[in-house]
PDB file of C-alpha atoms in Angstrom:
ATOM      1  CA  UNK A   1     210.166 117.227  47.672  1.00 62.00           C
ATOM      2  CA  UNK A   2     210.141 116.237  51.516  1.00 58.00           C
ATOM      3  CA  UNK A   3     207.993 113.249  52.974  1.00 61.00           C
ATOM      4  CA  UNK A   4     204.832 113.829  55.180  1.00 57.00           C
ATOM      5  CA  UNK A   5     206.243 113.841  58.728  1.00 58.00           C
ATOM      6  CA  UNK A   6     204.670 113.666  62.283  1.00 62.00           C
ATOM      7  CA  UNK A   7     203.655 117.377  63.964  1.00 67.00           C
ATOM      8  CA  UNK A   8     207.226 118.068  65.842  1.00 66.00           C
ATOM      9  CA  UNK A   9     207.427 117.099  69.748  1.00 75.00           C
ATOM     10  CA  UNK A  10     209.834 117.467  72.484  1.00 84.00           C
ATOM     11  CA  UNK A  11     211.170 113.960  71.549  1.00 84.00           C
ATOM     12  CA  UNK A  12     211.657 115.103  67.928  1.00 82.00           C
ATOM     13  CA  UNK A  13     213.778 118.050  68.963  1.00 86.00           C
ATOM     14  CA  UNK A  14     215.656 116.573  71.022  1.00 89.00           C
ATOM     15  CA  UNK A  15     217.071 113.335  68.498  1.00 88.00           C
ATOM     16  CA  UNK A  16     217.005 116.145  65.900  1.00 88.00           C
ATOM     17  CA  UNK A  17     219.508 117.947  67.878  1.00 88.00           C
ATOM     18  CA  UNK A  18     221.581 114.722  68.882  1.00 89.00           C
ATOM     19  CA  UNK A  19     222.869 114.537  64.940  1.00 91.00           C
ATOM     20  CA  UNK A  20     226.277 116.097  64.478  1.00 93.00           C
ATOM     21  CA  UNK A  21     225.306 117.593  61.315  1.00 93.00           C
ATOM     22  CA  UNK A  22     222.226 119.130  62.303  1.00 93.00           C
ATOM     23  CA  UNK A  23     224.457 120.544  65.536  1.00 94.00           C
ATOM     24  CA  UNK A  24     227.304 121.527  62.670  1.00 95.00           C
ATOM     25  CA  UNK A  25     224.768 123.494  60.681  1.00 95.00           C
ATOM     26  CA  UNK A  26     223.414 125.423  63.331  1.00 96.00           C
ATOM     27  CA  UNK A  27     227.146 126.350  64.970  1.00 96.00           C
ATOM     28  CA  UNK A  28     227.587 127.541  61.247  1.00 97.00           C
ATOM     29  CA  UNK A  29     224.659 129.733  60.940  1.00 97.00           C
ATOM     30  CA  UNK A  30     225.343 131.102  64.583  1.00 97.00           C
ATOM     31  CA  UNK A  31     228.804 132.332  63.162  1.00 97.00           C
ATOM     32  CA  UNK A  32     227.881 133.931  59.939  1.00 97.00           C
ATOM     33  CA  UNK A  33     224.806 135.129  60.923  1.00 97.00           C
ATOM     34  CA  UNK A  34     225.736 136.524  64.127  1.00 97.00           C
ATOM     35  CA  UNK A  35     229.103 138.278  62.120  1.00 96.00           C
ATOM     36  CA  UNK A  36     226.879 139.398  59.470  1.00 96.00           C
ATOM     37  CA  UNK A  37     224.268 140.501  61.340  1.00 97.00           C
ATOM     38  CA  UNK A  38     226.869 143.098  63.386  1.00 96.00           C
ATOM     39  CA  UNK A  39     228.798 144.463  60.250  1.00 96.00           C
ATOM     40  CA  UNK A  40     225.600 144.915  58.459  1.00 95.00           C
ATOM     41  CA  UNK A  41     223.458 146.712  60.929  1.00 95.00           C
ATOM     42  CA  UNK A  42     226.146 148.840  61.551  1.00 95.00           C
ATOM     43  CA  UNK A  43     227.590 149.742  58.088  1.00 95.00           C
ATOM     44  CA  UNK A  44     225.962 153.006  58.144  1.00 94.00           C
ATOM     45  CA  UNK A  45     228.136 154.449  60.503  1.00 93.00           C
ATOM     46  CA  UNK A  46     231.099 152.774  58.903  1.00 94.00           C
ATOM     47  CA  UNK A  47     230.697 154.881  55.555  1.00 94.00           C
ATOM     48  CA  UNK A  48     229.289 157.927  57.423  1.00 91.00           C
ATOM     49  CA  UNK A  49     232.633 158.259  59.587  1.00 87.00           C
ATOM     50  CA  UNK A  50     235.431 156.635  57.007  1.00 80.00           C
ATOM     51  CA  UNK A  51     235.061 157.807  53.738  1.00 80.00           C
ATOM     52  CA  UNK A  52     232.128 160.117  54.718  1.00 85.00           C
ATOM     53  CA  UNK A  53     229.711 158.973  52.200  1.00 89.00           C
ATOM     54  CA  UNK A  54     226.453 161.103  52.304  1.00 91.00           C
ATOM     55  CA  UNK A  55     223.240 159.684  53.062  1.00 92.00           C
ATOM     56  CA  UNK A  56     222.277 159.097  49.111  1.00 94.00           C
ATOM     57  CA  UNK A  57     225.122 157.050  48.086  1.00 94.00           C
ATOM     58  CA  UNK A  58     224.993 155.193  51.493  1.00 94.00           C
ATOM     59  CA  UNK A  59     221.629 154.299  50.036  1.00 95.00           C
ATOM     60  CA  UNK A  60     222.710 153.389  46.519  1.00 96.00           C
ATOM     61  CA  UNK A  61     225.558 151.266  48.036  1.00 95.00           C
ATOM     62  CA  UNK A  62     222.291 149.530  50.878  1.00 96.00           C
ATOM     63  CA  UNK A  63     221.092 148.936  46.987  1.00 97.00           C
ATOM     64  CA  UNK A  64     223.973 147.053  45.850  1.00 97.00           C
ATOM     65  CA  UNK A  65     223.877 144.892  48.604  1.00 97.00           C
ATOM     66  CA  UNK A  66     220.674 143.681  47.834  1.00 96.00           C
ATOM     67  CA  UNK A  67     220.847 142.818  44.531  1.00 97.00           C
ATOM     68  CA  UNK A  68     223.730 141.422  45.068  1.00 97.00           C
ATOM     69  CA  UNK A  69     222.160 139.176  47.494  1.00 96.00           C
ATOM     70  CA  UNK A  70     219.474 137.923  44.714  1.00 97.00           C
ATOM     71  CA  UNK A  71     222.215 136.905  42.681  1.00 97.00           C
ATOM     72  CA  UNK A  72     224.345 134.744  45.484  1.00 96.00           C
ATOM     73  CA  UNK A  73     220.395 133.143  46.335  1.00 95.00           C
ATOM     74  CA  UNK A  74     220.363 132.362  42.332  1.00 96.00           C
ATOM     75  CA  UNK A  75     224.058 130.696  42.912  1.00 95.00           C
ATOM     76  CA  UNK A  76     223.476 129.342  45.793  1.00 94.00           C
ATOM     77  CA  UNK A  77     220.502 127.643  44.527  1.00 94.00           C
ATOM     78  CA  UNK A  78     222.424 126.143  41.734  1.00 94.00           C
ATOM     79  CA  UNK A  79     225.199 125.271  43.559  1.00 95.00           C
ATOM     80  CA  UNK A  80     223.883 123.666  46.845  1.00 92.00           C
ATOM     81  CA  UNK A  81     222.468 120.802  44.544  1.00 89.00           C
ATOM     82  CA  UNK A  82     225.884 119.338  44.485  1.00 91.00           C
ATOM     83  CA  UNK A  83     227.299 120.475  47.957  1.00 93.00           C
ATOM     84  CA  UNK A  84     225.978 122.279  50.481  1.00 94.00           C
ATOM     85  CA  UNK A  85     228.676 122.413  52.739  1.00 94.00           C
ATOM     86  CA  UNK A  86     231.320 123.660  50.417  1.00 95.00           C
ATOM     87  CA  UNK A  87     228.635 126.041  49.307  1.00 96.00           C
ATOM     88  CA  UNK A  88     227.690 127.210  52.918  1.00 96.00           C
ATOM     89  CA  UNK A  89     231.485 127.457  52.864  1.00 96.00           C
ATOM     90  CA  UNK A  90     231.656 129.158  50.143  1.00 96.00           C
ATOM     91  CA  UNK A  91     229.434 131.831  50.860  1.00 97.00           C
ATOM     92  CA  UNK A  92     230.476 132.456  54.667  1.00 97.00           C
ATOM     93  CA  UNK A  93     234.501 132.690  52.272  1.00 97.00           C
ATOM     94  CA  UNK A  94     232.876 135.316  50.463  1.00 97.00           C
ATOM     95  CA  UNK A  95     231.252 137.596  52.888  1.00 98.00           C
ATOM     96  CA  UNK A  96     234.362 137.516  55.188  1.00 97.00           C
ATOM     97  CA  UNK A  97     236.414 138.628  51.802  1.00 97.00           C
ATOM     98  CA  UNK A  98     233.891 141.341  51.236  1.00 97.00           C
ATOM     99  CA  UNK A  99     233.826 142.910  54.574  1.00 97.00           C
ATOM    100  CA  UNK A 100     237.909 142.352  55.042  1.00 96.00           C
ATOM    101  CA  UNK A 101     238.091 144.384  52.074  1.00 96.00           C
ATOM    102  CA  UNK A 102     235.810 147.268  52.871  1.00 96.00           C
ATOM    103  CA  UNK A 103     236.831 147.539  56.057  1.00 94.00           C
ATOM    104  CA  UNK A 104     240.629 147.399  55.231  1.00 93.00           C
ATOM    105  CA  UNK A 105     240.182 148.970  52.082  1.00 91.00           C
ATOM    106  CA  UNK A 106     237.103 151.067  51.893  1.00 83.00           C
ATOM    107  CA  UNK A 107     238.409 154.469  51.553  1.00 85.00           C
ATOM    108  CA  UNK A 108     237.170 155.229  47.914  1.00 90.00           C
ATOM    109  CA  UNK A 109     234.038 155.003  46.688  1.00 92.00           C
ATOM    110  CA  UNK A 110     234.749 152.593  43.594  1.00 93.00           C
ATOM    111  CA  UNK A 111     236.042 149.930  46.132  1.00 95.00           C
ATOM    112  CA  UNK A 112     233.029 150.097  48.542  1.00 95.00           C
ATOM    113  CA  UNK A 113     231.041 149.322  45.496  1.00 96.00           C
ATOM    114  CA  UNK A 114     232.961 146.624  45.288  1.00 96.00           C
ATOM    115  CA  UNK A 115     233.315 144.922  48.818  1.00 97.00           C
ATOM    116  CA  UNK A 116     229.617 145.502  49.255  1.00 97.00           C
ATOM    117  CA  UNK A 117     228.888 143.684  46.278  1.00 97.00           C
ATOM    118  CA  UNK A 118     230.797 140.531  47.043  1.00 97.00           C
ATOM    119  CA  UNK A 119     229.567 141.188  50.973  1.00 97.00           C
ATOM    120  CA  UNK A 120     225.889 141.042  49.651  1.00 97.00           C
ATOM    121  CA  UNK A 121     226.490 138.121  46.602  1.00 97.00           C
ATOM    122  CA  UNK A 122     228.398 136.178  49.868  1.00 97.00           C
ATOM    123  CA  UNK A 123     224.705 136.736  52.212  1.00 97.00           C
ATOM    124  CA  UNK A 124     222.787 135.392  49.342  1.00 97.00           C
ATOM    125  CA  UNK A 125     224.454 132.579  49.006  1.00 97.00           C
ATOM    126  CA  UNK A 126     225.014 131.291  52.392  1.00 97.00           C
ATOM    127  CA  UNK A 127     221.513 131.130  53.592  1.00 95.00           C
ATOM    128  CA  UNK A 128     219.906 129.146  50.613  1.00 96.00           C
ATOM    129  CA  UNK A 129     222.988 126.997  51.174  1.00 96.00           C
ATOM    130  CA  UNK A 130     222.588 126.130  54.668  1.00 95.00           C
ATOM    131  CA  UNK A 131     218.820 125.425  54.324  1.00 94.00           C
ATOM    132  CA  UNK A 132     219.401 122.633  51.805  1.00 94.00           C
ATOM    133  CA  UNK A 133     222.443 121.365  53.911  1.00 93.00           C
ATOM    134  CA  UNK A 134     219.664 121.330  57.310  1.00 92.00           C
ATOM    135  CA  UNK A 135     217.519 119.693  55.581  1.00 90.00           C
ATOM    136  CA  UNK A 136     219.697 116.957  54.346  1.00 90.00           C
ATOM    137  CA  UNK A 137     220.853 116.324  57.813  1.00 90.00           C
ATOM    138  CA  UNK A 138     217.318 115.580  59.260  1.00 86.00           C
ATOM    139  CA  UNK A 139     215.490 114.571  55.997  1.00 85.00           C
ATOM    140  CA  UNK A 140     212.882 112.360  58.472  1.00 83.00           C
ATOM    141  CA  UNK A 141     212.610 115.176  60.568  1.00 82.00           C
ATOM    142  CA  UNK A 142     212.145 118.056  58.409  1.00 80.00           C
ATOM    143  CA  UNK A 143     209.573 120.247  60.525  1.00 84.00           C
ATOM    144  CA  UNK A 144     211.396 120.334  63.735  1.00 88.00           C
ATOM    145  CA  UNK A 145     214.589 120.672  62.061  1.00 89.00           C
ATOM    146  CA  UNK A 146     213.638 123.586  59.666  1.00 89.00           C
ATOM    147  CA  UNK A 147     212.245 125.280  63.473  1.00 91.00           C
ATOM    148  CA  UNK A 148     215.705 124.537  65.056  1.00 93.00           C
ATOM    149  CA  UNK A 149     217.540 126.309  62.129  1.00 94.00           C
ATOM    150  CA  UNK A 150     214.645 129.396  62.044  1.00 94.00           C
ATOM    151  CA  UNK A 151     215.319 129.831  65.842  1.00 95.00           C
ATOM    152  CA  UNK A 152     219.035 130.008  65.411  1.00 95.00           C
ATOM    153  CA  UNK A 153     218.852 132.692  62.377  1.00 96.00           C
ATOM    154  CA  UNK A 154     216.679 134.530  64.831  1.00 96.00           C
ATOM    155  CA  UNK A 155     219.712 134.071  67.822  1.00 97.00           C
ATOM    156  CA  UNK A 156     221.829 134.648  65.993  1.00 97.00           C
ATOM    157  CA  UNK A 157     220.586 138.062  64.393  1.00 96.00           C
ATOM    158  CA  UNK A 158     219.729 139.598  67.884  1.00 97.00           C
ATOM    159  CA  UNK A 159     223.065 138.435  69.167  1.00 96.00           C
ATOM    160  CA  UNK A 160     224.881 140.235  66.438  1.00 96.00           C
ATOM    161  CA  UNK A 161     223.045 143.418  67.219  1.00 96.00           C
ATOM    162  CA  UNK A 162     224.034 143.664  70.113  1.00 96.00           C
ATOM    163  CA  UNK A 163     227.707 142.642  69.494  1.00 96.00           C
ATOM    164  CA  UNK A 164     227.863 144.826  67.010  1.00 95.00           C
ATOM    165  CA  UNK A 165     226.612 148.227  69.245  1.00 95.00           C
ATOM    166  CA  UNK A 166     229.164 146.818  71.884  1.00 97.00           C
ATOM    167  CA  UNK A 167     231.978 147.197  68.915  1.00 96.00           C
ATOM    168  CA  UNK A 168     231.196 149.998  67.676  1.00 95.00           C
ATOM    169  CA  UNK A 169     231.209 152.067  70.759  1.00 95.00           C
ATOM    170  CA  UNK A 170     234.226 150.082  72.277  1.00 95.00           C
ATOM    171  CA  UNK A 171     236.186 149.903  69.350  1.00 95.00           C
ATOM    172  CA  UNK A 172     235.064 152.235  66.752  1.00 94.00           C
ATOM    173  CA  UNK A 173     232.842 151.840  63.195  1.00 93.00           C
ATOM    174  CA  UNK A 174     235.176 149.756  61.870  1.00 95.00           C
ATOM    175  CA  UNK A 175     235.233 147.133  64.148  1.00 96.00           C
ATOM    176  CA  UNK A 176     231.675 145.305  63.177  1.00 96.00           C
ATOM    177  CA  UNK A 177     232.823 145.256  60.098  1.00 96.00           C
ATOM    178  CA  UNK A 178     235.674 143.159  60.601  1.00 96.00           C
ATOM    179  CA  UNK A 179     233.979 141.152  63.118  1.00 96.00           C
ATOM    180  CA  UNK A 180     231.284 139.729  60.381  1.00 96.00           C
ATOM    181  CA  UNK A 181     234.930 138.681  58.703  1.00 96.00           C
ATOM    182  CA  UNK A 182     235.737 137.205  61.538  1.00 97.00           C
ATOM    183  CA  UNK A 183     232.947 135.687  62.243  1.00 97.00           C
ATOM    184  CA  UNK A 184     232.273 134.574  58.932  1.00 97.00           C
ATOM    185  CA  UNK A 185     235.574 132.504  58.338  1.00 97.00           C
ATOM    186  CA  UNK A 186     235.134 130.999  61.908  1.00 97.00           C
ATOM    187  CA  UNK A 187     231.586 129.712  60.520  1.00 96.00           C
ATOM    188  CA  UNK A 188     232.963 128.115  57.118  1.00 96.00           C
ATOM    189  CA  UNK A 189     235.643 126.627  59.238  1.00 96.00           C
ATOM    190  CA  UNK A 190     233.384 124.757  61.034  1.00 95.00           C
ATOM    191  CA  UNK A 191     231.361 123.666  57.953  1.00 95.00           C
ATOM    192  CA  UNK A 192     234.634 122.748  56.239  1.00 94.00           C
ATOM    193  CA  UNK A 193     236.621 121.272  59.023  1.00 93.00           C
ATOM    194  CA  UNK A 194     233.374 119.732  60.990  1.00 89.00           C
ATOM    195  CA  UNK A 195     230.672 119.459  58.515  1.00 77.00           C
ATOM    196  CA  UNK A 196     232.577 117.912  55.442  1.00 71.00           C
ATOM    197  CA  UNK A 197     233.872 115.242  57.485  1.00 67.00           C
TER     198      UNK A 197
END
């Protein structure tokens, strides 16, 4: 349950934005999100070009991800109730294990299954996580804050689009796939290393 506030104003964002833990969260969410959003968007051409999947098992595997993800929103729900941060963590941990694995790994079918599983339980996880953590760090300013953390999922999914089309005609397929990895360690380091103190 959250208190009645004020309708957000200019003031309101900007002393919502002077808290270090609101400013931790969003850093956080940039990271992940941004990493995520590049490997994800991008996975097609991963499996298409590596182990040459065809089109109906790259669907099946899109599948897994998703259920997955309703299962890591179900954890992260339970789990956020007693930390946030180390379950933000947590989850950012956990997508940058699934996509290190498929990306170094992901030659056979049985361990894309895999990977994309723990990718997709790690996505479900972290964004229920970081909600509860946002609005813990501006509990009198709810509104503006819960705007402040929409706008930076939104930046942070269009920047990983594009990052991720820059990769993967620089670099090659594989390369947005590591970069959510990347990406999604840097995040929980901030949350761990930033956030927890």
């Amino acid at each position: 349950t959250l208190p009645t506030a004020t309708p957000p104003s200019i003031a309101s964002f900007r002393m919502t934005l002077s808290r270090p833990a609101v400013l931790t969260g969003l850093t956080t969410v940039f990271f992940v999100l941004c990493g995520n959003t590049a490997g994800i968007s991008f996975v097609r051409p991963f499996l298409e070009a590596g182990p040459q999947l065809d089109v109906k098992t790259i669907s099946i595997v899109l599948l897994t991800f998703g259920v997955a993800g309703f299962f890591g929103n179900l954890i992260g729900g339970a789990l956020s109730s007693r930390s946030p941060a180390l379950t933000a963590a947590g989850g950012a941990l956990v997508i940058a294990a699934g996509t290190t694995v498929l990306a170094s790994q992901g030659s056979t079918t049985s361990i894309i299954f895999v990977a994309i599983a723990i990718w997709g339980l790690g996505f479900g996880t972290f964004p229920v996580a970081i909600s509860s953590w946002n609005a813990q760090a501006a509990p009198d300013q709810a509104e503006t804050a819960g705007a402040l953390l929409s706008t930076a999922f939104q930046v942070a999914i269009a920047s990983g689009a594009v990052l991720g089309g820059l990769l993967l005609e620089g670099l090659g397929a594989v390369a947005p796939i590591y970069s959510a990895g990347l990406a999604a360690v840097t995040g929980a380091s901030v949350m761990l290393l930033v956030g927890r103190s």
